[in-house]
Amino acid sequence: MKKNRKMKKSFKVKHPIGVKLGAIFASLVIFVLGTTVALVYVLFAKDQGVNAKSNTNSINETTANAVQLQLQNIQGDANNYLNVLYVIKDDNHYEEEAEYFFNELCQSNTDIYFVYSQSNGYKASAAFSELVTGGQKIIESWIASNRAVSDKVKAGTVVIKDLSASFGVPYTLGTFFKNNNELVCVAYNAESIKETCFKNSNSTYIVNAVGEPLIYEDNQEFLDAGLVPSFETVQEILDYSGTEYIYKDSQNNRWIYIRKNILDNTCSVITLTSESSILKAINLTALRIIAVSFAVFFLAILIIRFFSRSLTNPIEDLVDATNRIDRGDYDIHLRPRTKDEIGFLSDRFTNMAGGLAERNRLMSTFTKFVNKDIAEKAASGQLSLGGEDKNATVFLSDIRSFTAMSEKMTAPEVVEFLNDYFTRMVDCVNRTNGIVDKFIGDAVMAVWGAATTNGSPEEDAWAAVKAALMMRIALYHFNENQIKNGRNPIKIGCGINSGPIVAGQIGSEDHMNYTVIGDTVNLASRTEALNKPFATDILITENTYLLVKDKIIAEEMPGVHVKGKTDPIKMYAVVNAKGIKGPKDIHKLREFLGWDEPELDKVNTDEEEKKYKIGK
């Protein structure tokens, strides 16, 4: 320690980092210049983005008006045609006149494929009739299978649907509306509408009131190239309530979009512009600026590298040492390379690593004698002398006839035996978040809900019972090993009780022991002792049983009069956990354990201590 103090006094900062940074700042001027150029680019790009939004909005407005006018003309022409038919329906030459007016309709609006109404039937253009046969049956079948459309039209709503799949003709749309209190469908070619929507760097999708596509891009080559957005992107945009947004799709393409409703919200027109196409010229200029900046910055790096070598190398050593400490390697011996603040830090870092190594050794040794959670709390100062009231579950176990067994073993054999046994049993406690309070000879005392808890008294009690059941299995494998090595198997008894305890550091300021005390602990000890006369291996009190009864198979034992208690204490033998393969009653359990059935009426309880007597 004296040597370390001497080193601290002799170490002085001779070359401050400020001197080195002065040289570095001169080179950073170039970097600042590049940053300024970049900011100018960003601001210019932002301005172009605003212009792009304005342009997209203008295109959306123009396209929406054109599409609305075209759809209104188609519906209006069909409506006028049907009104004429209604007027001339009683004429003697109705059929010839109706045919004449329909031909006039098709000539004035060449996009119309057919008009269908319930009273006037189906009239199709000659061109469409060549493409589709049985058109009337197709549209009548479609209407019959889409009752929701008919209901909306009867209520006065105009509905537009994509009929391409039904008729096998691409770009076929159908407008359904009411004329003279009956449903009317006018079908038309939407290819000219699509040409209006998809041109230049803008793409306009049209969807109906329920979000179904009417006009969309189906050229997969364009979609794959990211030249136009996919309809999936449009569907995601429809989920937003805003009318203007910059959207980034799954392929990282950014789209400026504007949405407008037309025809009394019958359709939505969504115009999208690729941000990359808008900023293409800007990006090209930016690449040139970046190229020049990189060249200048590379020169700056060379200058900085020349001056910063004495700064970066020691820092890299510190980073490497930090990583080694993070991996648990505290054997750090940094030699200061310079006489500045970094060199001073390297020297202090070595001393700190030594302190951490010592602390780690102490903690590693400490946790072998004390529970890890308690050790960490004690090390951090969270535990102090004194106790606190807790509601916990206490567990005690004991090896039957261990005294007689140990007399036949040498001291090393006893230690080896107990180490193997305790390792298996303590593992069961640790895996259920319990704390081993102490070892009393061959006995184990553990507690759940004191220093740590599983969340509630019920969960703590269940964890203790689980640990005992796990010990049953662990003991089974332990005995297999005993038999394999020519030794006799052993039996254990486990007692569990739940209730109020006092938990804390008990002892003096110089020597403390974290433990639990109270009547709950005493009853757990006496419960453990009752396993022998009852021929059970896990015995719990009524206090614990009420907390875990829904999770275990247990059988009530005869009431026990415990010293200091007026009323008999109910005891329960734990047979198994519910839903787990194994014994289902106490008799099967004793058969599994290889124990004889007890004769409780003839049991001679512990006459020496007279702690309990079996009642009826």
Coordinates of C-alpha atoms in Angstrom, one line a residue:
M1 CA 0.0 0.0 0.0
K2 CA 2.9 2.4 0.8
K3 CA 4.4 1.7 -2.6
N4 CA 1.1 2.5 -4.3
R5 CA 0.8 5.8 -2.4
K6 CA 4.3 6.8 -3.5
M7 CA 3.5 6.1 -7.2
K8 CA 0.4 8.3 -6.9
K9 CA 2.5 11.2 -5.6
S10 CA 5.2 10.9 -8.3
F11 CA 2.8 10.8 -11.2
K12 CA 2.2 14.2 -12.7
V13 CA 0.5 15.5 -15.9
K14 CA 3.3 17.1 -18.0
H15 CA 1.6 17.2 -21.4
P16 CA -2.1 18.3 -21.1
I17 CA -4.6 17.0 -23.6
G18 CA -5.6 20.7 -24.3
V19 CA -2.2 21.2 -26.1
K20 CA -2.9 18.3 -28.4
L21 CA -6.5 19.3 -29.0
G22 CA -5.3 22.8 -30.2
A23 CA -3.5 21.1 -33.1
I24 CA -6.5 18.9 -33.8
F25 CA -9.0 21.9 -34.0
A26 CA -7.0 23.5 -36.8
S27 CA -7.7 20.4 -39.0
L28 CA -11.4 20.2 -37.9
V29 CA -12.1 23.5 -39.7
I30 CA -12.2 21.6 -42.9
F31 CA -14.7 19.2 -41.3
V32 CA -16.8 22.1 -40.2
L33 CA -16.8 23.5 -43.7
G34 CA -18.1 20.1 -45.0
T35 CA -20.8 20.1 -42.3
T36 CA -21.9 23.5 -43.4
V37 CA -22.2 22.4 -47.0
A38 CA -24.2 19.4 -45.8
L39 CA -26.6 21.6 -43.9
V40 CA -27.1 23.8 -46.9
Y41 CA -27.9 20.6 -48.9
V42 CA -30.4 19.5 -46.3
L43 CA -32.1 22.8 -46.2
F44 CA -32.3 22.9 -50.0
A45 CA -33.6 19.4 -50.1
K46 CA -36.3 20.4 -47.5
D47 CA -37.3 23.3 -49.7
Q48 CA -37.5 20.9 -52.7
G49 CA -39.6 18.6 -50.6
V50 CA -42.1 21.3 -49.9
N51 CA -42.3 22.1 -53.7
A52 CA -42.7 18.4 -54.4
K53 CA -45.6 18.2 -52.0
S54 CA -47.2 21.3 -53.6
N55 CA -46.7 19.7 -57.1
T56 CA -48.1 16.4 -55.9
N57 CA -51.1 18.2 -54.5
S58 CA -51.7 20.0 -57.8
I59 CA -51.4 16.7 -59.8
N60 CA -53.8 15.0 -57.3
E61 CA -56.3 17.9 -57.7
T62 CA -56.1 17.8 -61.5
T63 CA -56.3 14.0 -61.7
A64 CA -59.1 13.8 -59.2
N65 CA -61.2 16.4 -61.2
A66 CA -60.5 14.6 -64.5
V67 CA -61.4 11.2 -63.1
Q68 CA -64.5 12.6 -61.3
L69 CA -65.7 14.3 -64.5
Q70 CA -65.2 11.1 -66.5
L71 CA -67.0 8.9 -64.0
Q72 CA -69.8 11.5 -63.7
N73 CA -70.2 11.6 -67.5
I74 CA -70.4 7.8 -67.7
Q75 CA -73.0 7.7 -64.9
G76 CA -74.8 10.7 -66.3
D77 CA -75.0 9.4 -69.8
A78 CA -76.3 6.0 -68.6
N79 CA -78.8 7.8 -66.3
N80 CA -80.1 9.9 -69.3
Y81 CA -80.3 6.8 -71.4
L82 CA -82.5 5.0 -68.9
N83 CA -84.6 8.1 -68.4
V84 CA -85.3 8.2 -72.1
L85 CA -86.3 4.5 -72.0
Y86 CA -88.7 5.3 -69.2
V87 CA -90.3 8.0 -71.3
I88 CA -90.7 5.9 -74.5
K89 CA -91.6 2.6 -72.7
D90 CA -95.1 2.7 -74.1
D91 CA -94.2 3.5 -77.7
N92 CA -95.1 1.0 -80.4
H93 CA -91.5 0.9 -81.7
Y94 CA -89.9 0.8 -78.2
E95 CA -87.4 -2.0 -79.1
E96 CA -86.1 -0.2 -82.2
E97 CA -85.9 3.2 -80.4
A98 CA -84.2 1.6 -77.3
E99 CA -81.6 0.0 -79.6
Y100 CA -81.1 3.4 -81.4
F101 CA -80.6 5.3 -78.1
F102 CA -78.2 2.7 -76.8
N103 CA -76.1 2.9 -79.9
E104 CA -76.1 6.6 -79.6
L105 CA -74.9 6.2 -76.0
C106 CA -72.0 3.9 -77.0
Q107 CA -71.0 6.3 -79.8
S108 CA -71.0 9.3 -77.6
N109 CA -69.1 7.5 -74.8
T110 CA -67.0 4.8 -76.3
D111 CA -65.7 3.6 -72.9
I112 CA -69.2 2.2 -71.9
Y113 CA -69.4 -1.7 -72.2
F114 CA -73.0 -2.3 -71.1
V115 CA -75.9 -1.0 -69.1
Y116 CA -78.0 -3.2 -66.9
S117 CA -81.2 -2.5 -65.0
Q118 CA -83.9 -4.7 -63.6
S119 CA -86.7 -3.4 -65.8
N120 CA -84.7 -2.8 -69.0
G121 CA -82.4 -5.8 -68.9
Y122 CA -78.9 -6.0 -70.3
K123 CA -77.6 -3.9 -73.2
A124 CA -74.0 -4.4 -74.3
S125 CA -71.8 -2.7 -76.9
A126 CA -70.9 -4.7 -80.0
A127 CA -67.2 -4.6 -79.0
F128 CA -67.9 -5.9 -75.5
S129 CA -70.3 -8.6 -76.8
E130 CA -67.5 -10.0 -78.9
L131 CA -65.3 -10.3 -75.8
V132 CA -67.9 -11.6 -73.4
T133 CA -70.8 -14.0 -73.9
G134 CA -73.5 -14.5 -71.4
G135 CA -72.8 -11.1 -69.9
Q136 CA -76.4 -10.8 -68.5
K137 CA -76.1 -14.0 -66.5
I138 CA -72.7 -12.9 -65.2
I139 CA -73.9 -9.5 -63.9
E140 CA -77.1 -10.9 -62.5
S141 CA -75.2 -13.6 -60.7
W142 CA -72.7 -11.0 -59.4
I143 CA -75.6 -8.8 -58.1
A144 CA -77.2 -11.8 -56.5
S145 CA -74.0 -12.8 -54.6
N146 CA -73.3 -9.2 -53.5
R147 CA -76.4 -8.3 -51.6
A148 CA -74.5 -5.6 -49.6
V149 CA -74.1 -3.6 -52.8
S150 CA -77.8 -3.8 -53.6
D151 CA -78.7 -2.7 -50.1
K152 CA -76.3 0.3 -50.4
V153 CA -77.8 1.3 -53.8
K154 CA -81.3 1.0 -52.5
A155 CA -80.3 3.4 -49.7
G156 CA -79.2 5.9 -52.3
T157 CA -75.5 5.3 -52.3
V158 CA -73.4 5.0 -55.5
V159 CA -71.0 2.0 -55.4
I160 CA -68.1 1.5 -57.8
K161 CA -66.6 -2.0 -58.2
D162 CA -63.8 -3.7 -60.2
L163 CA -65.5 -6.2 -62.4
S164 CA -62.4 -7.3 -64.3
A165 CA -62.2 -10.7 -62.7
S166 CA -65.9 -11.5 -63.2
F167 CA -65.9 -10.7 -67.0
G168 CA -62.3 -11.6 -67.7
V169 CA -61.7 -8.2 -69.3
P170 CA -58.9 -6.0 -67.8
Y171 CA -59.8 -2.5 -66.5
T172 CA -63.5 -3.2 -66.3
L173 CA -65.3 -1.0 -63.7
G174 CA -68.9 -1.0 -62.8
T175 CA -70.9 1.9 -61.3
F176 CA -74.0 0.8 -59.4
F177 CA -76.7 3.4 -58.7
K178 CA -80.4 3.9 -58.4
N179 CA -82.6 5.0 -61.3
N180 CA -86.4 5.1 -61.0
N181 CA -86.2 3.1 -57.7
E182 CA -84.3 0.2 -59.2
L183 CA -80.6 -0.9 -59.3
V184 CA -78.6 0.0 -62.3
C185 CA -75.1 -1.0 -63.3
V186 CA -73.1 0.7 -66.0
A187 CA -69.8 -1.1 -66.9
Y188 CA -67.0 0.7 -68.7
N189 CA -63.4 0.5 -69.9
A190 CA -61.2 2.2 -67.3
E191 CA -58.0 2.0 -69.3
S192 CA -58.1 5.6 -70.3
I193 CA -58.5 6.5 -66.7
K194 CA -55.5 4.5 -65.8
E195 CA -53.4 6.3 -68.4
T196 CA -54.4 9.6 -66.8
C197 CA -53.4 8.2 -63.3
F198 CA -50.0 6.7 -64.2
K199 CA -47.6 9.0 -66.0
N200 CA -44.3 10.8 -65.5
S201 CA -43.0 10.4 -61.9
N202 CA -46.5 10.5 -60.4
S203 CA -48.8 7.5 -59.7
T204 CA -52.4 7.9 -58.8
Y205 CA -54.4 5.0 -57.3
I206 CA -58.2 5.0 -57.1
V207 CA -60.0 3.0 -54.5
N208 CA -63.7 2.7 -53.7
A209 CA -65.4 3.6 -50.4
V210 CA -64.3 0.3 -48.7
G211 CA -60.7 0.6 -49.8
E212 CA -60.9 -1.9 -52.8
P213 CA -58.6 -1.1 -55.7
L214 CA -60.2 0.4 -58.9
I215 CA -57.3 1.9 -60.7
Y216 CA -53.9 0.5 -59.9
E217 CA -50.5 -0.5 -61.4
D218 CA -50.3 -4.1 -62.4
N219 CA -46.9 -4.0 -64.3
Q220 CA -44.7 -6.2 -62.0
E221 CA -41.6 -4.9 -63.7
F222 CA -42.4 -1.3 -62.6
L223 CA -43.4 -2.5 -59.1
D224 CA -40.2 -4.5 -58.6
A225 CA -38.1 -1.5 -59.8
G226 CA -39.7 0.7 -57.2
L227 CA -40.9 3.1 -60.0
V228 CA -44.4 3.0 -58.7
P229 CA -45.7 2.0 -55.2
S230 CA -47.4 -1.3 -54.7
F231 CA -51.1 -1.4 -53.7
E232 CA -50.0 -2.8 -50.3
T233 CA -48.3 0.5 -49.7
V234 CA -51.5 2.3 -50.7
Q235 CA -53.5 0.1 -48.3
E236 CA -51.2 1.1 -45.4
I237 CA -51.6 4.7 -46.3
L238 CA -55.4 4.3 -46.2
D239 CA -55.1 3.5 -42.5
Y240 CA -53.9 7.0 -41.7
S241 CA -56.4 9.7 -41.1
G242 CA -54.4 12.5 -42.6
T243 CA -54.6 13.7 -46.2
E244 CA -50.9 14.5 -46.6
Y245 CA -48.0 12.4 -45.6
I246 CA -44.5 11.2 -46.5
Y247 CA -44.5 7.4 -46.3
K248 CA -41.7 4.9 -46.2
D249 CA -42.6 1.5 -47.6
S250 CA -41.2 -2.0 -46.7
Q251 CA -38.5 -1.6 -49.4
N252 CA -37.3 1.7 -47.9
N253 CA -38.8 3.7 -50.8
R254 CA -40.2 7.1 -49.6
W255 CA -43.4 8.4 -51.2
I256 CA -45.0 11.8 -51.0
Y257 CA -48.7 11.2 -51.1
I258 CA -51.9 13.3 -51.3
R259 CA -55.4 11.8 -50.8
K260 CA -58.7 13.3 -52.0
N261 CA -62.2 11.9 -51.9
I262 CA -64.5 12.4 -54.9
L263 CA -68.0 11.6 -56.0
D264 CA -69.4 12.2 -52.4
N265 CA -66.8 9.9 -50.9
T266 CA -67.6 7.1 -53.3
C267 CA -63.9 7.0 -54.3
S268 CA -60.6 8.2 -53.0
V269 CA -57.9 9.4 -55.3
I270 CA -54.4 8.9 -53.9
T271 CA -51.5 10.5 -55.7
L272 CA -47.9 9.4 -54.9
T273 CA -44.6 10.8 -56.0
S274 CA -41.3 9.0 -55.5
E275 CA -39.1 11.2 -53.3
S276 CA -36.0 9.7 -54.9
S277 CA -37.1 10.9 -58.4
I278 CA -37.8 14.4 -57.0
L279 CA -34.4 14.6 -55.3
K280 CA -32.5 12.8 -58.1
A281 CA -30.7 16.0 -59.3
I282 CA -30.1 17.1 -55.7
N283 CA -28.6 13.7 -54.9
L284 CA -26.3 13.9 -57.8
T285 CA -25.0 17.3 -56.7
A286 CA -24.7 15.9 -53.1
L287 CA -22.6 13.0 -54.3
R288 CA -20.2 15.4 -55.9
I289 CA -20.0 17.5 -52.7
I290 CA -19.5 14.4 -50.6
A291 CA -16.7 13.2 -52.9
V292 CA -14.9 16.5 -52.5
S293 CA -15.5 16.4 -48.7
F294 CA -14.1 12.9 -48.5
A295 CA -11.0 14.0 -50.2
V296 CA -10.5 17.0 -47.9
F297 CA -11.6 14.9 -44.9
F298 CA -9.0 12.2 -45.7
L299 CA -6.3 14.9 -45.7
A300 CA -7.6 16.1 -42.3
I301 CA -7.5 12.6 -41.0
L302 CA -3.9 12.3 -41.9
I303 CA -3.2 15.5 -40.0
I304 CA -5.3 14.4 -37.0
R305 CA -3.6 11.0 -37.0
F306 CA -0.2 12.6 -36.7
F307 CA -1.2 14.5 -33.6
S308 CA -3.6 12.1 -32.0
R309 CA -1.4 8.9 -31.9
S310 CA -0.4 9.6 -28.3
L311 CA -4.1 10.1 -27.5
T312 CA -5.8 7.3 -29.2
N313 CA -3.4 4.5 -28.4
P314 CA -3.7 4.8 -24.6
I315 CA -7.5 5.1 -25.0
E316 CA -7.5 1.9 -27.0
D317 CA -5.6 0.2 -24.2
L318 CA -8.2 1.4 -21.7
V319 CA -11.0 0.1 -23.9
D320 CA -9.3 -3.3 -24.1
A321 CA -8.7 -3.3 -20.4
T322 CA -12.4 -2.4 -19.8
N323 CA -13.5 -5.3 -22.0
R324 CA -11.3 -7.7 -20.1
I325 CA -12.8 -6.5 -16.8
D326 CA -16.2 -7.0 -18.3
R327 CA -15.3 -10.6 -19.1
G328 CA -14.1 -11.1 -15.5
D329 CA -10.4 -10.7 -16.1
Y330 CA -9.0 -8.4 -13.5
D331 CA -5.4 -9.0 -14.1
I332 CA -4.8 -5.6 -15.6
H333 CA -1.3 -4.0 -15.8
L334 CA -1.5 -0.8 -17.9
R335 CA 1.8 1.1 -18.4
P336 CA 1.2 4.8 -19.0
R337 CA 2.5 5.7 -22.4
T338 CA 2.3 9.5 -21.9
K339 CA 2.5 12.0 -19.1
D340 CA -0.9 13.6 -19.7
E341 CA -4.4 13.1 -18.2
I342 CA -4.8 9.8 -20.2
G343 CA -1.6 8.5 -18.7
F344 CA -2.8 9.4 -15.2
L345 CA -6.1 7.6 -16.0
S346 CA -4.3 4.5 -17.1
D347 CA -2.4 4.5 -13.8
R348 CA -5.6 4.9 -11.8
F349 CA -7.3 2.3 -13.9
T350 CA -4.7 -0.4 -13.0
N351 CA -5.2 0.4 -9.3
M352 CA -9.0 0.2 -9.7
A353 CA -8.7 -3.2 -11.5
G354 CA -6.7 -4.5 -8.5
G355 CA -9.5 -3.3 -6.1
L356 CA -12.1 -5.0 -8.3
A357 CA -10.2 -8.2 -8.3
E358 CA -10.0 -8.2 -4.5
R359 CA -13.7 -7.4 -4.2
N360 CA -14.5 -10.2 -6.7
R361 CA -12.5 -12.7 -4.7
L362 CA -14.2 -11.7 -1.5
M363 CA -17.6 -11.9 -3.1
S364 CA -16.9 -15.2 -4.6
T365 CA -15.7 -16.6 -1.3
F366 CA -18.5 -14.9 0.6
T367 CA -21.3 -16.4 -1.5
K368 CA -20.1 -19.9 -0.7
F369 CA -20.9 -19.3 2.9
V370 CA -23.9 -17.0 2.5
N371 CA -26.8 -17.0 -0.1
K372 CA -25.8 -15.0 -3.2
D373 CA -28.8 -12.6 -2.9
I374 CA -28.0 -11.9 0.7
A375 CA -24.3 -11.5 0.0
E376 CA -25.1 -8.9 -2.7
K377 CA -27.4 -7.0 -0.5
A378 CA -24.9 -7.0 2.4
A379 CA -22.1 -5.9 0.0
S380 CA -24.3 -3.0 -1.2
G381 CA -25.3 -2.0 2.3
Q382 CA -28.9 -2.9 2.0
L383 CA -28.8 -5.2 5.0
S384 CA -28.3 -3.7 8.5
L385 CA -28.3 -5.1 12.0
G386 CA -31.8 -5.8 13.1
G387 CA -34.9 -7.6 11.9
E388 CA -38.2 -7.1 10.1
D389 CA -41.5 -8.9 10.1
K390 CA -42.2 -11.1 7.1
N391 CA -44.8 -13.6 6.0
A392 CA -42.7 -16.5 4.8
T393 CA -42.6 -20.3 4.3
V394 CA -40.0 -22.2 6.3
F395 CA -38.6 -25.6 5.3
L396 CA -36.5 -28.1 7.3
S397 CA -35.3 -31.5 6.2
D398 CA -33.4 -34.2 8.1
I399 CA -31.7 -37.5 7.2
R400 CA -33.2 -40.4 9.1
S401 CA -30.7 -42.3 11.3
F402 CA -27.7 -40.3 10.1
T403 CA -25.9 -40.5 13.4
A404 CA -25.9 -44.3 13.3
M405 CA -24.8 -44.2 9.6
S406 CA -22.0 -41.7 10.2
E407 CA -20.5 -43.8 12.9
K408 CA -19.6 -46.4 10.3
M409 CA -18.0 -43.8 8.0
T410 CA -14.6 -42.1 8.2
A411 CA -14.5 -38.3 8.5
P412 CA -13.6 -37.7 4.8
E413 CA -16.4 -40.1 3.8
V414 CA -18.9 -38.2 6.0
V415 CA -17.9 -34.9 4.4
E416 CA -18.0 -36.3 0.9
F417 CA -21.4 -37.8 1.5
L418 CA -22.9 -34.6 2.9
N419 CA -21.3 -32.5 0.2
D420 CA -22.9 -34.6 -2.5
Y421 CA -26.3 -34.7 -0.6
F422 CA -26.3 -31.0 0.1
T423 CA -25.4 -30.1 -3.4
R424 CA -28.4 -31.8 -4.8
M425 CA -30.8 -30.5 -2.1
V426 CA -29.5 -26.9 -2.3
D427 CA -29.9 -26.9 -6.0
C428 CA -33.7 -27.6 -5.5
V429 CA -33.9 -24.6 -3.2
N430 CA -32.0 -22.2 -5.5
R431 CA -34.1 -23.2 -8.5
T432 CA -37.3 -22.2 -6.7
N433 CA -35.9 -18.8 -5.5
G434 CA -35.4 -19.9 -1.9
I435 CA -32.6 -19.2 0.5
V436 CA -30.7 -21.8 2.5
D437 CA -30.7 -20.4 6.0
K438 CA -28.3 -22.8 7.5
F439 CA -27.1 -26.4 7.7
I440 CA -27.5 -28.1 11.1
G441 CA -25.5 -31.2 10.9
D442 CA -27.3 -33.2 8.2
A443 CA -30.3 -31.0 8.4
V444 CA -31.2 -28.2 5.9
M445 CA -33.2 -25.1 6.8
A446 CA -34.5 -22.9 4.0
V447 CA -36.9 -20.1 3.7
W448 CA -39.0 -18.5 0.9
G449 CA -40.3 -14.9 1.3
A450 CA -37.7 -13.5 3.6
A451 CA -34.8 -11.8 1.8
T452 CA -36.3 -12.7 -1.6
T453 CA -39.8 -13.6 -2.6
N454 CA -41.7 -15.1 -5.5
G455 CA -44.3 -12.4 -5.4
S456 CA -46.8 -13.5 -2.8
P457 CA -47.2 -15.8 0.2
E458 CA -49.0 -18.3 -2.0
E459 CA -46.2 -18.3 -4.6
D460 CA -43.6 -18.7 -1.8
A461 CA -45.4 -21.6 -0.2
W462 CA -45.8 -23.3 -3.6
A463 CA -42.1 -22.8 -4.3
A464 CA -41.2 -24.5 -1.1
V465 CA -43.5 -27.4 -1.8
K466 CA -42.0 -27.7 -5.3
A467 CA -38.5 -27.7 -3.9
A468 CA -39.5 -30.5 -1.5
L469 CA -41.0 -32.5 -4.5
M470 CA -37.8 -31.9 -6.5
M471 CA -35.8 -33.1 -3.5
R472 CA -37.8 -36.3 -3.5
I473 CA -36.6 -36.9 -7.1
A474 CA -33.1 -35.7 -6.4
L475 CA -33.0 -38.2 -3.4
Y476 CA -34.1 -41.0 -5.7
H477 CA -31.2 -40.4 -8.0
F478 CA -28.8 -39.9 -5.0
N479 CA -29.9 -43.3 -3.6
E480 CA -29.3 -44.9 -7.0
N481 CA -25.7 -43.7 -6.8
Q482 CA -25.5 -44.9 -3.2
I483 CA -26.7 -48.4 -4.2
K484 CA -24.3 -48.4 -7.2
N485 CA -21.4 -47.7 -4.9
G486 CA -22.4 -50.4 -2.4
R487 CA -23.9 -48.1 0.2
N488 CA -27.3 -48.1 1.8
P489 CA -29.9 -45.7 0.5
I490 CA -31.1 -43.0 2.9
K491 CA -34.5 -41.5 3.9
I492 CA -35.3 -37.9 4.6
G493 CA -38.2 -36.1 6.1
C494 CA -39.2 -32.6 5.1
G495 CA -41.3 -30.2 7.2
I496 CA -42.9 -27.1 5.8
N497 CA -44.8 -24.3 7.6
S498 CA -46.0 -20.9 6.5
G499 CA -46.7 -17.8 8.7
P500 CA -45.2 -14.7 10.3
I501 CA -41.4 -14.7 11.0
V502 CA -38.8 -12.2 12.1
A503 CA -36.0 -12.0 9.4
G504 CA -32.8 -10.1 9.5
Q505 CA -29.2 -9.8 10.5
I506 CA -28.8 -11.2 14.0
G507 CA -25.6 -11.0 15.9
S508 CA -23.2 -8.2 16.7
E509 CA -21.6 -5.4 14.7
D510 CA -18.6 -7.6 14.2
H511 CA -20.3 -10.9 13.4
M512 CA -23.8 -11.2 11.9
N513 CA -25.9 -14.0 10.5
Y514 CA -28.9 -13.5 8.3
T515 CA -31.6 -15.9 9.6
V516 CA -35.3 -16.2 10.5
I517 CA -36.8 -16.9 13.9
G518 CA -40.2 -17.2 15.4
D519 CA -43.0 -19.7 16.2
T520 CA -43.4 -20.5 12.5
V521 CA -39.8 -21.7 12.4
N522 CA -40.3 -23.8 15.5
L523 CA -43.5 -25.4 14.2
A524 CA -41.7 -26.2 10.9
S525 CA -39.0 -28.1 12.9
R526 CA -41.6 -30.1 14.8
T527 CA -43.5 -30.8 11.6
E528 CA -40.4 -32.3 10.1
A529 CA -40.0 -34.6 13.0
L530 CA -43.5 -36.0 12.5
N531 CA -42.5 -37.5 9.2
K532 CA -41.0 -40.5 10.9
P533 CA -44.1 -41.7 12.9
F534 CA -46.4 -40.9 10.0
A535 CA -44.2 -42.7 7.5
T536 CA -44.1 -39.7 5.1
D537 CA -41.3 -37.7 3.5
I538 CA -43.0 -34.3 3.0
L539 CA -45.3 -33.0 5.7
I540 CA -46.9 -29.6 5.7
T541 CA -49.0 -27.7 8.2
E542 CA -52.5 -26.5 7.6
N543 CA -51.0 -22.9 7.2
T544 CA -49.1 -24.0 4.1
Y545 CA -51.8 -26.4 2.9
L546 CA -54.4 -23.6 2.6
L547 CA -51.9 -21.6 0.4
V548 CA -51.2 -24.5 -2.0
K549 CA -54.2 -26.9 -1.8
D550 CA -55.3 -26.2 -5.4
K551 CA -51.9 -27.3 -6.7
I552 CA -51.1 -30.5 -4.8
I553 CA -52.4 -33.9 -4.0
A554 CA -52.3 -34.2 -0.2
E555 CA -53.8 -36.4 2.5
E556 CA -54.6 -35.2 6.0
M557 CA -52.9 -36.8 8.8
P558 CA -54.2 -37.2 12.4
G559 CA -54.3 -34.0 14.4
V560 CA -51.1 -33.3 16.4
H561 CA -51.0 -31.6 19.8
V562 CA -47.9 -29.5 19.7
K563 CA -46.2 -28.2 22.9
G564 CA -47.4 -24.6 23.5
K565 CA -50.5 -25.1 21.4
T566 CA -54.0 -25.7 22.9
D567 CA -55.8 -27.0 19.7
P568 CA -54.4 -29.8 17.6
I569 CA -52.4 -28.8 14.5
K570 CA -53.6 -30.3 11.2
M571 CA -50.9 -31.9 9.2
Y572 CA -51.0 -32.9 5.5
A573 CA -48.7 -35.4 3.7
V574 CA -47.8 -34.2 0.2
V575 CA -48.4 -37.0 -2.2
N576 CA -47.7 -35.2 -5.5
A577 CA -48.3 -32.1 -7.5
K578 CA -51.5 -32.1 -9.5
G579 CA -51.1 -33.0 -13.2
I580 CA -47.7 -34.6 -12.6
K581 CA -47.0 -38.3 -13.3
G582 CA -46.5 -40.3 -10.1
P583 CA -48.3 -41.5 -6.9
K584 CA -51.9 -40.3 -6.4
D585 CA -52.4 -41.4 -2.8
I586 CA -50.4 -41.9 0.4
H587 CA -50.3 -45.6 0.0
K588 CA -48.8 -45.5 -3.5
L589 CA -46.3 -42.9 -2.2
R590 CA -45.2 -45.2 0.6
E591 CA -44.9 -48.0 -1.9
F592 CA -42.7 -45.7 -4.2
L593 CA -40.6 -44.7 -1.2
G594 CA -40.3 -48.3 -0.1
W595 CA -41.7 -47.5 3.4
D596 CA -44.1 -49.7 5.5
E597 CA -47.6 -48.5 6.4
P598 CA -47.5 -47.1 9.9
E599 CA -49.8 -48.2 12.8
L600 CA -50.6 -44.8 14.1
D601 CA -52.4 -46.1 17.2
K602 CA -49.2 -47.8 18.3
V603 CA -46.8 -45.0 17.5
N604 CA -44.6 -44.0 20.5
T605 CA -43.9 -40.4 19.9
D606 CA -40.8 -38.6 21.2
E607 CA -41.1 -39.2 24.9
E608 CA -37.9 -37.3 25.7
E609 CA -39.1 -33.9 24.4
K610 CA -42.8 -34.6 24.5
K611 CA -43.3 -32.0 21.8
Y612 CA -46.3 -33.5 20.3
K613 CA -48.9 -36.3 20.7
I614 CA -51.0 -37.8 17.9
G615 CA -54.7 -37.1 18.4
K616 CA -57.8 -38.6 16.9

